[in-house]
Short mmCIF file of C-alpha atoms in Angstrom, two decimals:
data_model
loop_
_atom_site.label_atom_id
_atom_site.label_comp_id
_atom_site.label_asym_id
_atom_site.label_seq_id
_atom_site.Cartn_x
_atom_site.Cartn_y
_atom_site.Cartn_z
CA MET A 1 1.40 -13.83 -14.80
CA PRO A 2 2.68 -16.92 -16.68
CA HIS A 3 -0.86 -18.27 -16.91
CA LEU A 4 -1.80 -15.11 -18.83
CA MET A 5 0.71 -15.97 -21.52
CA LYS A 6 -0.93 -19.33 -22.24
CA GLN A 7 -4.15 -17.64 -23.35
CA LYS A 8 -4.70 -16.46 -26.88
CA LYS A 9 -4.07 -12.76 -27.39
CA ASN A 10 -7.41 -12.29 -29.16
CA ASP A 11 -9.29 -13.78 -26.21
CA GLY A 12 -11.54 -11.16 -24.55
CA ASN A 13 -10.76 -12.58 -21.11
CA TYR A 14 -7.02 -12.06 -21.72
CA PHE A 15 -7.66 -8.41 -22.60
CA CYS A 16 -9.68 -7.87 -19.40
CA LYS A 17 -6.91 -9.38 -17.28
CA VAL A 18 -4.26 -7.17 -18.88
CA ILE A 19 -6.42 -4.06 -18.35
CA TYR A 20 -7.00 -5.14 -14.73
CA ILE A 21 -3.25 -5.49 -14.08
CA LEU A 22 -2.53 -2.12 -15.72
CA LEU A 23 -5.27 -0.49 -13.65
CA ILE A 24 -3.80 -1.89 -10.44
CA LEU A 25 -0.33 -0.60 -11.40
CA ILE A 26 -1.74 2.87 -12.13
CA ILE A 27 -3.52 2.94 -8.76
CA ILE A 28 -0.32 1.92 -6.98
CA MET A 29 1.66 4.68 -8.76
CA LEU A 30 -1.00 7.30 -7.95
CA SER A 31 -1.01 6.31 -4.29
CA GLN A 32 2.78 6.65 -4.15
CA ILE A 33 2.55 10.11 -5.75
CA GLY A 34 0.01 11.03 -3.07
CA ILE A 35 2.40 9.87 -0.36
CA LEU A 36 5.20 11.89 -1.97
CA LEU A 37 3.01 15.01 -1.96
CA LEU A 38 2.48 14.58 1.79
CA MET A 39 6.22 14.30 2.55
CA PRO A 40 6.66 18.01 3.47
CA ILE A 41 3.97 17.67 6.14
CA ASP A 42 5.57 14.45 7.40
CA THR A 43 9.01 16.09 7.50
CA LEU A 44 7.73 19.11 9.47
CA LYS A 45 5.88 16.79 11.87
CA THR A 46 8.92 14.60 12.42
CA VAL A 47 11.31 17.52 12.95
CA SER A 48 8.77 19.12 15.31
CA GLN A 49 8.54 15.95 17.39
CA ILE A 50 12.28 15.37 17.57
CA GLU A 51 13.81 18.85 17.56
CA ASN A 52 10.84 20.94 18.82
CA LYS A 53 10.30 24.54 17.65
CA LYS A 54 14.03 25.23 17.35
CA GLY A 55 14.45 22.43 14.79
CA VAL A 56 11.40 23.56 12.81
CA ASP A 57 12.74 27.14 12.74
CA GLN A 58 16.13 25.88 11.52
CA LEU A 59 14.46 23.76 8.84
CA LEU A 60 12.26 26.64 7.65
CA SER A 61 15.31 28.93 7.56
CA LYS A 62 17.13 26.46 5.31
CA ILE A 63 14.07 26.14 3.08
CA ARG A 64 13.91 29.93 2.70
CA GLN A 65 17.56 29.80 1.59
CA GLY A 66 16.54 27.55 -1.30
CA ASN A 67 16.98 24.07 0.19
CA ILE A 68 13.44 22.96 -0.65
CA HIS A 69 14.70 19.39 -1.10
CA LEU A 70 14.95 19.10 2.69
CA LEU A 71 11.15 18.80 2.82
CA TYR A 72 11.48 15.55 0.91
CA SER A 73 14.22 14.05 3.08
CA GLY A 74 13.51 10.38 3.60
CA ALA A 75 11.10 10.05 0.67
CA LEU A 76 13.03 7.13 -0.80
CA ALA A 77 13.17 5.31 2.53
CA ASN A 78 9.44 5.97 2.99
CA ALA A 79 8.63 4.45 -0.40
CA LEU A 80 10.94 1.50 0.27
CA SER A 81 9.37 0.82 3.66
CA SER A 82 5.94 0.65 2.02
CA PHE A 83 7.23 -1.63 -0.72
CA ILE A 84 9.25 -3.84 1.63
CA GLY A 85 6.33 -4.10 4.06
CA HIS A 86 3.75 -5.31 1.55
CA TYR A 87 5.38 -8.58 0.45
CA PRO A 88 5.91 -10.02 3.96
CA TRP A 89 2.37 -9.05 4.94
CA PHE A 90 0.75 -10.90 2.04
CA TYR A 91 3.16 -13.82 2.32
CA THR A 92 2.40 -14.23 6.04
CA TYR A 93 -1.34 -13.76 5.48
CA ASN A 94 -1.44 -16.40 2.75
CA LEU A 95 0.74 -18.78 4.76
CA LEU A 96 -1.41 -18.48 7.89
CA SER A 97 -4.64 -18.73 5.88
CA LYS A 98 -3.62 -22.31 5.04
CA ASN A 99 -2.46 -23.21 8.56
CA LYS A 100 -4.57 -26.03 10.04
CA VAL A 101 -4.29 -24.77 13.62
CA ILE A 102 -5.57 -21.33 12.67
CA LEU A 103 -8.23 -22.82 10.40
CA SER A 104 -9.54 -24.70 13.44
CA ILE A 105 -10.76 -21.36 14.87
CA GLU A 106 -14.42 -21.51 13.94
CA TRP A 107 -15.29 -17.83 14.23
CA SER A 108 -14.09 -16.39 10.90
CA THR A 109 -13.88 -12.80 12.17
CA CYS A 110 -11.58 -13.81 15.02
CA ARG A 111 -9.50 -15.96 12.66
CA ASN A 112 -9.08 -13.09 10.17
CA VAL A 113 -8.20 -10.63 12.94
CA LEU A 114 -5.53 -13.00 14.26
CA ILE A 115 -4.07 -13.62 10.80
CA GLY A 116 -4.05 -9.89 9.97
CA PHE A 117 -2.50 -9.00 13.34
CA ILE A 118 0.33 -11.51 12.99
CA SER A 119 0.89 -10.44 9.37
CA SER A 120 1.17 -6.80 10.47
CA ILE A 121 3.69 -7.69 13.18
CA VAL A 122 5.88 -9.54 10.67
CA SER A 123 5.58 -6.78 8.06
CA ASN A 124 6.31 -3.93 10.47
CA THR A 125 9.27 -5.75 11.98
CA ILE A 126 10.83 -6.21 8.55
CA ALA A 127 10.11 -2.68 7.27
CA ASN A 128 10.94 -0.86 10.50
CA SER A 129 14.60 -0.27 9.64
CA MET A 130 13.52 1.84 6.63
CA ARG A 131 11.28 3.93 8.89
CA VAL A 132 14.18 4.48 11.28
CA ILE A 133 16.35 5.65 8.37
CA LYS A 134 13.56 7.95 7.11
CA THR A 135 12.97 9.55 10.50
CA THR A 136 16.67 10.03 11.16
CA LYS A 137 17.24 11.56 7.72
CA GLN A 138 14.30 13.92 8.22
CA SER A 139 15.52 15.06 11.62
CA LEU A 140 19.04 15.63 10.27
CA GLY A 141 17.54 18.01 7.70
CA SER A 142 17.12 20.68 10.36
CA THR A 143 20.82 20.66 11.25
CA ARG A 144 22.51 19.58 7.99
CA SER A 145 21.72 20.67 4.46
CA SER A 146 22.40 17.40 2.73
CA THR A 147 22.92 14.00 4.26
CA THR A 148 23.13 10.89 2.12
CA TYR A 149 21.42 7.65 3.06
CA ALA A 150 24.84 6.05 3.64
CA GLU A 151 25.76 8.83 6.10
CA THR A 152 22.39 8.47 7.82
CA ILE A 153 22.86 4.72 8.26
CA SER A 154 26.42 5.27 9.50
CA LEU A 155 25.19 7.77 12.10
CA ILE A 156 22.52 5.35 13.33
CA LEU A 157 25.00 2.48 13.54
CA ALA A 158 27.58 4.66 15.32
CA ALA A 159 25.06 5.86 17.89
CA ASP A 160 23.02 2.71 18.55
CA GLY A 161 24.54 -0.13 16.54
CA PHE A 162 22.44 -2.72 14.72
CA ARG A 163 19.95 -2.72 17.57
CA GLY A 164 19.21 0.94 16.88
CA LEU A 165 18.69 0.29 13.19
CA PHE A 166 16.61 -2.87 13.48
CA GLY A 167 15.20 -2.73 16.99
CA ARG A 168 13.89 0.79 17.50
#
């Protein structure tokens, strides 16, 4: 971004770069809105997997009572896990793309698969705690009307400790 500031504002190339950045930001926001719209389906799926039909019936009963917000339980943690997972993936990918040992692999497809696989492992390991919080908060929605993120984290730590939060 700093290199954009060095260009003249009336430069056509500068204008194209600014439009490009704005377009990328709009696409990112639209994708996050799409993910948010799918949260009710994700919540029902998660409760169904953890609590079975009884949990889904309890959740639907609470929704009929006006607790529609329960369908969006874990939305913040879901967005954070996506955000937190992107930076380590690109950082690892760029770091490994310059590694001489990996560059010695002659077959470019194999090299790219290896770099992408390792980047995904790093990214998922770092972002996994947010997914644990999201899933726990969603499953608590069937038994409790409102649980804060702090309460959710406390319940995870009380049940499984740090290993449950970071190692599940």
